[in-house]
Coordinates of C-alpha atoms and ligand atoms in Angstrom, one line a residue:
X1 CA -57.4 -41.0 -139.2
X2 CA -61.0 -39.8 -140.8
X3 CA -64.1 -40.9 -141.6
X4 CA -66.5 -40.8 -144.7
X5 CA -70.7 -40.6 -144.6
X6 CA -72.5 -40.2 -147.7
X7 CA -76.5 -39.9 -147.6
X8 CA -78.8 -40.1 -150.5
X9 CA -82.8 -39.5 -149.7
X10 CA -85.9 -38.5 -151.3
X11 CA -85.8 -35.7 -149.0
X12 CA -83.6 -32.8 -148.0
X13 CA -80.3 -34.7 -146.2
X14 CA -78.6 -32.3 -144.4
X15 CA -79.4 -33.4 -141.0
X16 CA -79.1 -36.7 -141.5
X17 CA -75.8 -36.2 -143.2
X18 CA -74.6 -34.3 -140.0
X19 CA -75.6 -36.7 -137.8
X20 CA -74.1 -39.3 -139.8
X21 CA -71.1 -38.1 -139.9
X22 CA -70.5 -37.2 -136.6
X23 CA -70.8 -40.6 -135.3
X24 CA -67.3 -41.0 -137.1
X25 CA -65.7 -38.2 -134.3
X26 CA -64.0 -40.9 -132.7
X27 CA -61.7 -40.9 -135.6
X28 CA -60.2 -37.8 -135.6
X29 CA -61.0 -34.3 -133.9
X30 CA -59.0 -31.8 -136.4
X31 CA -61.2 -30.7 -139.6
X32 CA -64.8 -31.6 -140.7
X33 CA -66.6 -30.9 -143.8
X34 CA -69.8 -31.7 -145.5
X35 CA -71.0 -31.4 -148.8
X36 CA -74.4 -31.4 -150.6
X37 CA -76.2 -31.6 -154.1
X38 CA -79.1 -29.8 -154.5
X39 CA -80.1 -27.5 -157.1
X40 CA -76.2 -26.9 -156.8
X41 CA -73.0 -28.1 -155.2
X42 CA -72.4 -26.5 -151.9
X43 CA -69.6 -27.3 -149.7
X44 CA -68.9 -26.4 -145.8
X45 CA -65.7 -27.4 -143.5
X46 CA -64.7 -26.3 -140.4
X47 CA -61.8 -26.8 -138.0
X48 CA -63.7 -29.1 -135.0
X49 CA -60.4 -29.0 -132.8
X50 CA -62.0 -26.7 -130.1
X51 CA -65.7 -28.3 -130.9
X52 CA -67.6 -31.5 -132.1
X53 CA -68.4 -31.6 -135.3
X54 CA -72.3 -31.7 -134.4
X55 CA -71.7 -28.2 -132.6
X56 CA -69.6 -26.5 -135.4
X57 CA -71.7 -27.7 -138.4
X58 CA -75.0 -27.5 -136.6
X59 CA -75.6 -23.7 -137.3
X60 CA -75.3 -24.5 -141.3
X61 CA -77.3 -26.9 -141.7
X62 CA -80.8 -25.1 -141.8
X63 CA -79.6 -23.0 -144.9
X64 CA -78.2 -26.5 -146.4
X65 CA -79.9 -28.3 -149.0
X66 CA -79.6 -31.3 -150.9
X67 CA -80.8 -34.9 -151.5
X68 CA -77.6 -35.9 -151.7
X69 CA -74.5 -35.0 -149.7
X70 CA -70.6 -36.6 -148.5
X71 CA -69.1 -35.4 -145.1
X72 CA -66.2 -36.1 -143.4
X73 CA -63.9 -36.0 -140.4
X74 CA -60.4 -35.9 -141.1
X75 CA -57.6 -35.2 -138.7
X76 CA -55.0 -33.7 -141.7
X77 CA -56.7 -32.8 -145.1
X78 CA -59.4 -29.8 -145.7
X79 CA -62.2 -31.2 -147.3
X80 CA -64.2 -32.0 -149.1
X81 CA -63.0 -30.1 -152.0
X82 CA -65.5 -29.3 -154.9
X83 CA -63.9 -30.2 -158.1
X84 CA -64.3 -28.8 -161.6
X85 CA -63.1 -31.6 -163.8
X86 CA -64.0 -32.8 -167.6
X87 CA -66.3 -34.9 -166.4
X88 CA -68.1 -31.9 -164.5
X89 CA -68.6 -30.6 -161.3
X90 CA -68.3 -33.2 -158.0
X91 CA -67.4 -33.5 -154.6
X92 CA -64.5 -35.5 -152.9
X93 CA -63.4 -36.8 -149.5
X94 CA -61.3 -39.8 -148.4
X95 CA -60.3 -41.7 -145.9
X96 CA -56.8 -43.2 -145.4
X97 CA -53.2 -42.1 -146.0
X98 CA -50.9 -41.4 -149.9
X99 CA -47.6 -42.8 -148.2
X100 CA -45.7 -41.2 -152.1
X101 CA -47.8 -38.2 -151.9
X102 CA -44.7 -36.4 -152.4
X103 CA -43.3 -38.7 -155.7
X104 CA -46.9 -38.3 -157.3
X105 CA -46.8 -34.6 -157.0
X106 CA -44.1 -33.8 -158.7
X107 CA -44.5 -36.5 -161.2
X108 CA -48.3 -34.7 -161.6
X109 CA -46.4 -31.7 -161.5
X110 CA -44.1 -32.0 -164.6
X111 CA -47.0 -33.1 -166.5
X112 CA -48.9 -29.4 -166.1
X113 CA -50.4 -30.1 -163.5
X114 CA -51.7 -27.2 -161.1
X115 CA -52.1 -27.4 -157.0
X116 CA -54.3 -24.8 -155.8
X117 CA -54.9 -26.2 -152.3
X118 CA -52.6 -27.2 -149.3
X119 CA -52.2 -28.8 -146.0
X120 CA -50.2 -29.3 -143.2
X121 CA -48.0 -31.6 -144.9
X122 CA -47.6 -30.2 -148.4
X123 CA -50.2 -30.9 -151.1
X124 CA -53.6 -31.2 -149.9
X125 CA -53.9 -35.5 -150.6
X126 CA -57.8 -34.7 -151.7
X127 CA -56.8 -32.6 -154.4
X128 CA -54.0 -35.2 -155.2
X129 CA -56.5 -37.6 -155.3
X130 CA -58.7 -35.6 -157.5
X131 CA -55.8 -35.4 -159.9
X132 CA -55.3 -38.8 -160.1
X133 CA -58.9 -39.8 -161.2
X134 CA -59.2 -37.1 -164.2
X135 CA -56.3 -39.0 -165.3
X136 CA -59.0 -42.1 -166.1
X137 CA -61.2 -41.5 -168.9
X138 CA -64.3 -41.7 -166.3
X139 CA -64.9 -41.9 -162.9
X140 CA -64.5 -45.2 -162.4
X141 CA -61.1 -45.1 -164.5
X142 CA -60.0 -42.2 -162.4
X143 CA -60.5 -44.4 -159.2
X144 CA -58.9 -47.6 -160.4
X145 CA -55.7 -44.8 -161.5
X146 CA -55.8 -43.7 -157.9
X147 CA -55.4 -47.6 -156.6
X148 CA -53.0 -48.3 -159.3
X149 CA -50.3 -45.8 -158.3
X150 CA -50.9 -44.6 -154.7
X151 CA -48.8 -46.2 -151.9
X152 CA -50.7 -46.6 -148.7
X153 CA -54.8 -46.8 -148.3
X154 CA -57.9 -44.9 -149.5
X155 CA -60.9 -44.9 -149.4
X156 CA -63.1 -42.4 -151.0
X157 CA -66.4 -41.3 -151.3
X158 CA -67.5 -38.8 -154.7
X159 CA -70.5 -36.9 -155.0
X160 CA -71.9 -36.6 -158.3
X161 CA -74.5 -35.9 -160.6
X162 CA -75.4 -39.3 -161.4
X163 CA -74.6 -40.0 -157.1
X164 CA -72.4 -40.9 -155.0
X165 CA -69.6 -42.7 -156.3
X166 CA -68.4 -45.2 -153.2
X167 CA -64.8 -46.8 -153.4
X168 CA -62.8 -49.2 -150.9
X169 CA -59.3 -48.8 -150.5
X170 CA -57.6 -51.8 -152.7
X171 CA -57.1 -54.4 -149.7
X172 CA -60.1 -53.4 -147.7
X173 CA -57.6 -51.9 -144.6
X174 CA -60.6 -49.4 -143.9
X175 CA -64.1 -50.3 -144.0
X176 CA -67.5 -48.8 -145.9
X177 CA -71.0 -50.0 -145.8
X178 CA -74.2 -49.6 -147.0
X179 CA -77.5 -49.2 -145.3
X180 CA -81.2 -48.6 -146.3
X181 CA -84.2 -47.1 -144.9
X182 CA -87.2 -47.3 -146.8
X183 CA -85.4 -46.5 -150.4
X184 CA -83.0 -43.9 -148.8
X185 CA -79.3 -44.8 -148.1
X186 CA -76.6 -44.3 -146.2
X187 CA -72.8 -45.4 -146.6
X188 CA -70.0 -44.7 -143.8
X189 CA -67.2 -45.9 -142.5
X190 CA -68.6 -46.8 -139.1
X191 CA -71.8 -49.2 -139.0
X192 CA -72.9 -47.2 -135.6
X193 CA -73.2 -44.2 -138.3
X194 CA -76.6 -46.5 -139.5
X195 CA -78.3 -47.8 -136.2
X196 CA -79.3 -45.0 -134.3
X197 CA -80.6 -43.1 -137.5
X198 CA -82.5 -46.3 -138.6
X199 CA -80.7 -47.2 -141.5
X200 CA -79.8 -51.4 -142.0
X201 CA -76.9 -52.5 -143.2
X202 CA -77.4 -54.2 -146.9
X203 CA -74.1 -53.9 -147.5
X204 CA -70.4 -54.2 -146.7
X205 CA -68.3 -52.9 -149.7
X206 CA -65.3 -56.0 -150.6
X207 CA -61.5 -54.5 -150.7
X208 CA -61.4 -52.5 -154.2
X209 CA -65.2 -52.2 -154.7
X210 CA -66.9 -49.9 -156.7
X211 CA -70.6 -48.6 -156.0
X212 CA -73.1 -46.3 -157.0
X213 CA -75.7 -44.7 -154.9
X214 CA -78.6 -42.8 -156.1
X215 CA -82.0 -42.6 -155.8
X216 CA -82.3 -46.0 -158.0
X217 CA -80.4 -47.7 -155.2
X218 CA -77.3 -49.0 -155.3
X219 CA -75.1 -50.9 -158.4
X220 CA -71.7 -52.7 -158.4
X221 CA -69.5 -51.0 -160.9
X222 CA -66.1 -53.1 -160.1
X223 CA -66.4 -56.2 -158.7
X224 CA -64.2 -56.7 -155.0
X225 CA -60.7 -58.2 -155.0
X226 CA -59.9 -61.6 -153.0
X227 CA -57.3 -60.4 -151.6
X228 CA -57.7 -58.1 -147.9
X229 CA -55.7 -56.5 -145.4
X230 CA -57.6 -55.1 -143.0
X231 CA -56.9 -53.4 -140.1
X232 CA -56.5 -55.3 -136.9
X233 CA -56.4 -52.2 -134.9
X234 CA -60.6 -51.4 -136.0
X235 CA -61.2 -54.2 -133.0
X236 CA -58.5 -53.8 -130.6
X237 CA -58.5 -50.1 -130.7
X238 CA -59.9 -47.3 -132.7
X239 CA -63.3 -48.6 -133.4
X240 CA -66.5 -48.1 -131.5
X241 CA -67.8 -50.8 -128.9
X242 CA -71.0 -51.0 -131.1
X243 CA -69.4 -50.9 -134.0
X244 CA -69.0 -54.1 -136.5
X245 CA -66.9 -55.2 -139.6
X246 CA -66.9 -57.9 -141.6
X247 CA -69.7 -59.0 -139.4
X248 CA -67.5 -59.1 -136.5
X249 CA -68.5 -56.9 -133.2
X250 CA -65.8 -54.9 -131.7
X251 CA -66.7 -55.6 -128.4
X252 CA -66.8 -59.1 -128.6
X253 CA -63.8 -59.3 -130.3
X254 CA -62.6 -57.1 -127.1
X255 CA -63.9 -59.4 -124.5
X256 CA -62.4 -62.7 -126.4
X257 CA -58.9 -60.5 -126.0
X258 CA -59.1 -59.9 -122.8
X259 CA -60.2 -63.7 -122.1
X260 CA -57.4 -64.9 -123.9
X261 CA -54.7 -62.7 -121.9
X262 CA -56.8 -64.0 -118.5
X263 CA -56.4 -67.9 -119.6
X264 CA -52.5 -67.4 -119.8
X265 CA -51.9 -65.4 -116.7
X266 CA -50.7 -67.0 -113.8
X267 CA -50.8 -63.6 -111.3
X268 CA -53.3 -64.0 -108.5
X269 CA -55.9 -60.4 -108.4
X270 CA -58.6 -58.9 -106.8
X271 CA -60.2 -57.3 -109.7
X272 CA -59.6 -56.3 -113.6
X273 CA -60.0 -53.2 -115.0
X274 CA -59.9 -51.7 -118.2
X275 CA -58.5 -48.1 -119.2
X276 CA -61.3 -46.5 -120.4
X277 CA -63.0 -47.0 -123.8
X278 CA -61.2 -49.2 -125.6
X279 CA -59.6 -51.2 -122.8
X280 CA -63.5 -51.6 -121.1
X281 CA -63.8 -54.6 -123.1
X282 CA -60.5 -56.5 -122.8
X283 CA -61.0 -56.0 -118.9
X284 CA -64.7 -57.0 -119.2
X285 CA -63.4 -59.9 -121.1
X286 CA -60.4 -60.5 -118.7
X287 CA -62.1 -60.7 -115.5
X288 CA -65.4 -63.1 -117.2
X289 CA -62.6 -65.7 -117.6
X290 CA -60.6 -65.2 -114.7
X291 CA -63.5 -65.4 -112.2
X292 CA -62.3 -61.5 -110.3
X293 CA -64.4 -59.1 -110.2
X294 CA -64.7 -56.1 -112.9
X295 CA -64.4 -53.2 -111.6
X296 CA -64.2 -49.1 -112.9
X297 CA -60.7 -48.2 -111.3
X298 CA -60.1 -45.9 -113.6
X299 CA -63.1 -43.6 -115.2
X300 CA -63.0 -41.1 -118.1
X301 CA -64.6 -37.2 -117.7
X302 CA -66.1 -37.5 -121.2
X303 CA -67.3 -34.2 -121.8
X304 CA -64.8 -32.1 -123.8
X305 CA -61.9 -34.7 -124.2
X306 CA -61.9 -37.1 -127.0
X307 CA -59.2 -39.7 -127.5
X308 CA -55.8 -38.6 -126.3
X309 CA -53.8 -40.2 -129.5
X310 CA -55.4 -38.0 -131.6
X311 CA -54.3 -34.4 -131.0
X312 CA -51.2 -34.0 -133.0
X313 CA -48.6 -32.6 -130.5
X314 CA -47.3 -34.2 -127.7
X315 CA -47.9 -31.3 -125.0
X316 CA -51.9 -31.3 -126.2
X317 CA -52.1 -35.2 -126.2
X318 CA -50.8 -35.1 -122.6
X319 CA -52.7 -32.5 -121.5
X320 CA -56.0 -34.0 -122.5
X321 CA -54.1 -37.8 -120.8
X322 CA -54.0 -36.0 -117.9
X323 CA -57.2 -34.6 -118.0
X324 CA -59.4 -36.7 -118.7
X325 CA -58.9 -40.0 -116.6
X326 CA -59.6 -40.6 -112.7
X327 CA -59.0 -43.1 -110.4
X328 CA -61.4 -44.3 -107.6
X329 CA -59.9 -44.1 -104.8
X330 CA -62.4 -46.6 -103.3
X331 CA -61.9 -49.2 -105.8
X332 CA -58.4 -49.3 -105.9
X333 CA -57.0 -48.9 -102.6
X334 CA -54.8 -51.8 -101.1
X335 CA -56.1 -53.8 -104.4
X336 CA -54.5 -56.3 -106.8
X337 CA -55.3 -55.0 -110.2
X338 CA -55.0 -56.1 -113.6
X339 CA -55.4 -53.4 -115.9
X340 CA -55.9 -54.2 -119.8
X341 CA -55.4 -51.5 -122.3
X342 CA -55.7 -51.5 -125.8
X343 CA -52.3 -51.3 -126.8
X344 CA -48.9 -49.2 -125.4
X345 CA -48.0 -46.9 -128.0
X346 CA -45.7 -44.1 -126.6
X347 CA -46.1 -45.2 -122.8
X348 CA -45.8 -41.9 -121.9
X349 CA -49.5 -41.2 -120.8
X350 CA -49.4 -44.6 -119.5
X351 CA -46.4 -44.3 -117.0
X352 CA -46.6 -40.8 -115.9
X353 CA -51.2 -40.4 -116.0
X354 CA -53.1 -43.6 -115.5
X355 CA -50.4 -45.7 -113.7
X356 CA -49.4 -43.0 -111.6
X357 CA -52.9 -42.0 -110.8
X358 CA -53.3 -45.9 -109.3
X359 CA -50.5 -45.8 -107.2
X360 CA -51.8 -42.2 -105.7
X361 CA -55.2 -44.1 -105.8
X362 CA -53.7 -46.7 -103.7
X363 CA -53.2 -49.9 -105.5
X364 CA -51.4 -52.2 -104.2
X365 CA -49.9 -54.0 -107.5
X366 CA -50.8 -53.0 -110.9
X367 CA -50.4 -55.7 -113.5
X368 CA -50.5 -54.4 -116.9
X369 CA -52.2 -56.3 -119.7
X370 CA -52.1 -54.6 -123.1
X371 CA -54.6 -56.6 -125.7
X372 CA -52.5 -56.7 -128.4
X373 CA -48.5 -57.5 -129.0
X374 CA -45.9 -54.8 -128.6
X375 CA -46.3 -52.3 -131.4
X376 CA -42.9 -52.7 -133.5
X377 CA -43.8 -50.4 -136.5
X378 CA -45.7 -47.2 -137.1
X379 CA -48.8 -47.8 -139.6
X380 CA -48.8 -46.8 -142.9
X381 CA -51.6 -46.7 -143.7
X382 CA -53.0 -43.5 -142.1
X383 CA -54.3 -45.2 -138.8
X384 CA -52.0 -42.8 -136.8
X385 CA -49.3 -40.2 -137.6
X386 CA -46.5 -41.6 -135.1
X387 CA -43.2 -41.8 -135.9
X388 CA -40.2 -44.7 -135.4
X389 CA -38.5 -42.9 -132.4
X390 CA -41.9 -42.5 -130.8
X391 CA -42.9 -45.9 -130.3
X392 CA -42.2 -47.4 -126.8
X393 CA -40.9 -50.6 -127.6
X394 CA -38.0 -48.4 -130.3
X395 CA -37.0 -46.5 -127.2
X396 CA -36.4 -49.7 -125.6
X397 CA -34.3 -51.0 -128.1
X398 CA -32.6 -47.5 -128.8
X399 CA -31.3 -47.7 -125.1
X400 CA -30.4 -51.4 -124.9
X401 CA -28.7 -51.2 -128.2
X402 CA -27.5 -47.8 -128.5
X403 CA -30.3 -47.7 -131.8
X404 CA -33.4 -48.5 -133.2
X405 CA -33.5 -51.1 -134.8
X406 CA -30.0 -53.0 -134.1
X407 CA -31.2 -56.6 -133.7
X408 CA -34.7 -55.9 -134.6
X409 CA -35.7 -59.7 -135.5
X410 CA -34.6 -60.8 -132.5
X411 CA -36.7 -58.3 -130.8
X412 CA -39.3 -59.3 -132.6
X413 CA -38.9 -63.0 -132.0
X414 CA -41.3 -62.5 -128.8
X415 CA -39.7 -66.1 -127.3
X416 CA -36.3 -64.2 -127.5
X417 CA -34.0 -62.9 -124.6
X418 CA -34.1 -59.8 -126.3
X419 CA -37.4 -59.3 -126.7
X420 CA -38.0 -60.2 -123.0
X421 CA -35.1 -57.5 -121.8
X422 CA -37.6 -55.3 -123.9
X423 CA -41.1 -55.8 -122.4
X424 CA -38.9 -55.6 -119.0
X425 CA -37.7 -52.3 -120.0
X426 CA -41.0 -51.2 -120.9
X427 CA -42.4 -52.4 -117.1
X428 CA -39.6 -50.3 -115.5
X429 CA -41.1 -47.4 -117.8
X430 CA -44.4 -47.7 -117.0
X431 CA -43.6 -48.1 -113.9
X432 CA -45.9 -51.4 -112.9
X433 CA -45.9 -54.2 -110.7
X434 CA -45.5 -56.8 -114.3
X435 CA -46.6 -56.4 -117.9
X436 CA -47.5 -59.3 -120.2
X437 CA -48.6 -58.4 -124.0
X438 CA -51.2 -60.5 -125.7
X439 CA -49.7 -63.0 -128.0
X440 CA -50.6 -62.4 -131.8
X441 CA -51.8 -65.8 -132.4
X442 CA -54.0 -64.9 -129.7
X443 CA -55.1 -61.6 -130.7
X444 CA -56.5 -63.0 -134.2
X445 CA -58.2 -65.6 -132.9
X446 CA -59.9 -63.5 -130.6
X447 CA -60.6 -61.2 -133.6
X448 CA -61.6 -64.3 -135.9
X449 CA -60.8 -63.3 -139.1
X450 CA -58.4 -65.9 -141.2
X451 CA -55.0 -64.1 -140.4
X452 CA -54.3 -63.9 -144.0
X453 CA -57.0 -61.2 -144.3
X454 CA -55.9 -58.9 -141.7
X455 CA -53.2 -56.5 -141.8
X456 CA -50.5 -56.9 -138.9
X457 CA -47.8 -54.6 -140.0
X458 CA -47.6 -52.9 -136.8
X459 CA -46.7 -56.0 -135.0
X460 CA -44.7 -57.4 -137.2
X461 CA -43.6 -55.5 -140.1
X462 CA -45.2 -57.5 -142.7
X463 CA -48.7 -57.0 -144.2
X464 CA -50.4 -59.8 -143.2
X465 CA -50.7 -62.5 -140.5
X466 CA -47.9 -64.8 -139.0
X467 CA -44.8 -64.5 -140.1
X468 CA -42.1 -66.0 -139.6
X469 CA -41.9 -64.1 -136.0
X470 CA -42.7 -66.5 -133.1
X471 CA -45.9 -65.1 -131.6
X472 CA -45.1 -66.0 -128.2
X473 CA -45.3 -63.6 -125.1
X474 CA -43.3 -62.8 -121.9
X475 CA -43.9 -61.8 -118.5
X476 CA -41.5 -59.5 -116.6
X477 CA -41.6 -58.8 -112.9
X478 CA -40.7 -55.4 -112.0
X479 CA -41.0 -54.7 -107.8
Ligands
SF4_501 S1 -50.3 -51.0 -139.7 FE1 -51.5 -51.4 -137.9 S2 -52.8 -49.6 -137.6 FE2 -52.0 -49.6 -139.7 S3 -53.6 -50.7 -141.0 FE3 -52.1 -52.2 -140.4 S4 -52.9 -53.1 -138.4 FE4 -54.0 -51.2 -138.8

């Protein structure tokens, strides 16, 4: 994941360009960068995976200067990268995921095309990116190139010397905004990037939108698309409590989840409780509607451990998992709890951290409550980097089937046997008392965006809304 910031002011931006972008560190904790336009281009990026990106940048920023700067956190590409193109010097960072990075490369490649900068996973996609727009005959033709052949999401910000140049990925799956603050702006991915720095959002860029920023203010250069896809996962998930999109606040949209899993439920509980952050407001939500008591079973250590998804092995994921999360002995002991979480992913920090650290707490039953269905399909979008095998609900299938994806619509159909023999094989995992996913009808509603303008791919395979998959939910008992 990653997330963009782009400041222009009347005055020097550094600071607020670091603080800017650091509210975006809950989307990834690998690489930062920032870069600025002053009297010249100058570019910094550091590797924040052994400090925030406030801590590692903070040192540059007094011999920074600029009135107009990007930065970026980005947990697999260096940048951004400076560019020296035919339409001059500029800056570039992006946000999302080039799912036929590899195709474009070598079909960039045959035409005489040179890569001078890499990543982890080949190519660096910034530079790919970069390629991909001098292909246009401007800027803005460059950027329409890049959503014409790419396969995936991006969004991107440029830095040039007419301003910056702000583009939303084709079907909105990521989001970019606008705020002012008396003539000085301020786009980023994350509206809590704005509030604290006194910036108001003006506004909220449509899926395929073209802005530019400068010290004029702000113009359309392409018009948004009709059509969008975005990301269910922003308010179930990955984005901030504060946070809003599409005039939708995360944490009401967590609360409604949690409700809506509390008005089905039939088990009897002394309390609800959320795994800490995102599941805080699904349990908040849970326990308003069922009447029980919220309570902090589990609490989070903040300082030093960001969000265990993020770290890209296994053996550093669970070693922050482990880390990072208590129990309360004093809450949970000889108690009933429904826990909601955000979602199950692997279920490995689930079963052998936080539900384990329960039972040593003392619960007495642990009913599991994720807010959202059971995660069927890896994003492609550049929301995550997991693979097939390492989804939970795969390994189910992989060892009632002998592979993963024998039967898979009838997995999917959550009314089916199979897809009941799953969630139960999932409880025995995790090792709880019962487990009942929220029901995707459910989880949109409680979201309240038309379902045709949200991306569900994850839960169902498709890019949009219902399918033709029953959205129904099970309940397994596992003693
Ligand atoms: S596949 Fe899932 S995580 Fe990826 S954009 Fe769609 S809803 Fe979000």
């Amino acid at each position: 994941m990653s997330g963009l910031c782009g400041v222009v002011s009347r005055a020097n931006c550094p600071e607020f360009l670091l603080f800017g972008t650091d509210y975006h560190s809950h989307l990834g904790s690998q690489l930062g960068g920032m870069a600025l336009k002053g009297r010249r281009y100058e570019k910094k990026i550091h590797d924040i995976s052994q400090g925030s990106f406030k801590f590692r940048f903070g040192g540059d920023v007094p011999a920074m200067e600029g009135t107009m700067g990007i930065g970026v956190i980005s947990d697999s590409d260096a940048q951004p990268l400076l560019i020296r193109s035919r339409f001059g010097l500029y800056a570039l960072a992006m946000t999302g995921f080039i799912e036929n990075r590899d195709e474009l490369t070598e079909r960039l490649l045959q035409q005489g095309m040179v890569f001078t900068e890499s990543s982890q996973t080949g190519v660096n996609g910034v530079e790919l990116l970069a390629r991909l727009i001098e292909s246009g005959k401007d800027f803005v033709e460059g950027i329409l190139s890049v959503f014409e052949h790419i396969e995936g999401a991006s969004s991107m910000l440029l830095l040039t010397d007419d301003g910056i140049l702000a583009a939303r990925d084709l079907l909105g799956r990521t989001p970019l905004l606008i705020g002012e603050r008396d003539s000085d702006y301020m786009v980023a991915s994350e509206s809590i990037a704005l509030m604290n720095l006194g910036f108001c959002p003006v506004k909220e860029l449509g899926p395929g939108e073209i802005v530019l920023i400068n010290h004029d203010g702000f113009q359309v250069l392409r018009e948004a698309r009709p059509q969008m896809r975005m990301c269910s996962f922003l308010w179930v998930y990955t984005g901030y409590p504060a946070a809003s999109y599409e005039g939708i606040g995360v944490e009401g949209a967590r609360e409604r989840c949690g409700a809506a899993l509390a008005r089905r439920d039939i088990v009897k509980a002394d309390l609800a409780t959320g795994v800490p952050d995102s599941g805080t407001g699904h349990g908040i939500g849970y326990a308003m509607e069922a009447g029980i008591p919220y309570r902090r079973a589990l609490v989070k250590y903040t300082p030093g451990y960001g969000r265990s998804y993020i770290p890209p092995t296994q053996a550093m994921r669970d070693h922050v998992a482990k880390m990072k999360l208590l129990a309360v002995p004093e809450v949970v002991s000889g108690q009933r709890c429904v826990v909601c979480e955000d979602s199950i992913v692997r279920g490995t920090q689930l079963a052998n951290f936080t539900v384990q650290k329960l039972w040593d707490a003392g619960a007495k039953e642990i009913h599991m409550r994720p807010a959202c269905p059971p995660l069927m399909f890896p994003c492609k979008y550049g929301f995550s980097t997991r693979g097939l095998d390492e989804l939970v609900t795969r390994r189910a299938i992989r060892s009632l089937e002998g592979n993963l994806t024998k039967n898979l619509e009838r997995y999917l159909d959550a009314e089916s046997e199979e897809h009941r023999r799953m969630v139960e094989w999932i409880a025995d995992y995790v090792h709880v008392t019962t487990l009942r996913y929220q029901r995707l009808d459910d989880m949109i509603e409680a979201i309240g965006m038309p379902p045709n303008r949200l991306c569900t791919y994850c839960w169902t395979g498709r890019s949009s809304g219902f399918s033709d998959v029953k959205a129904g939910q099970c309940e397994t008992a596992n003693s």
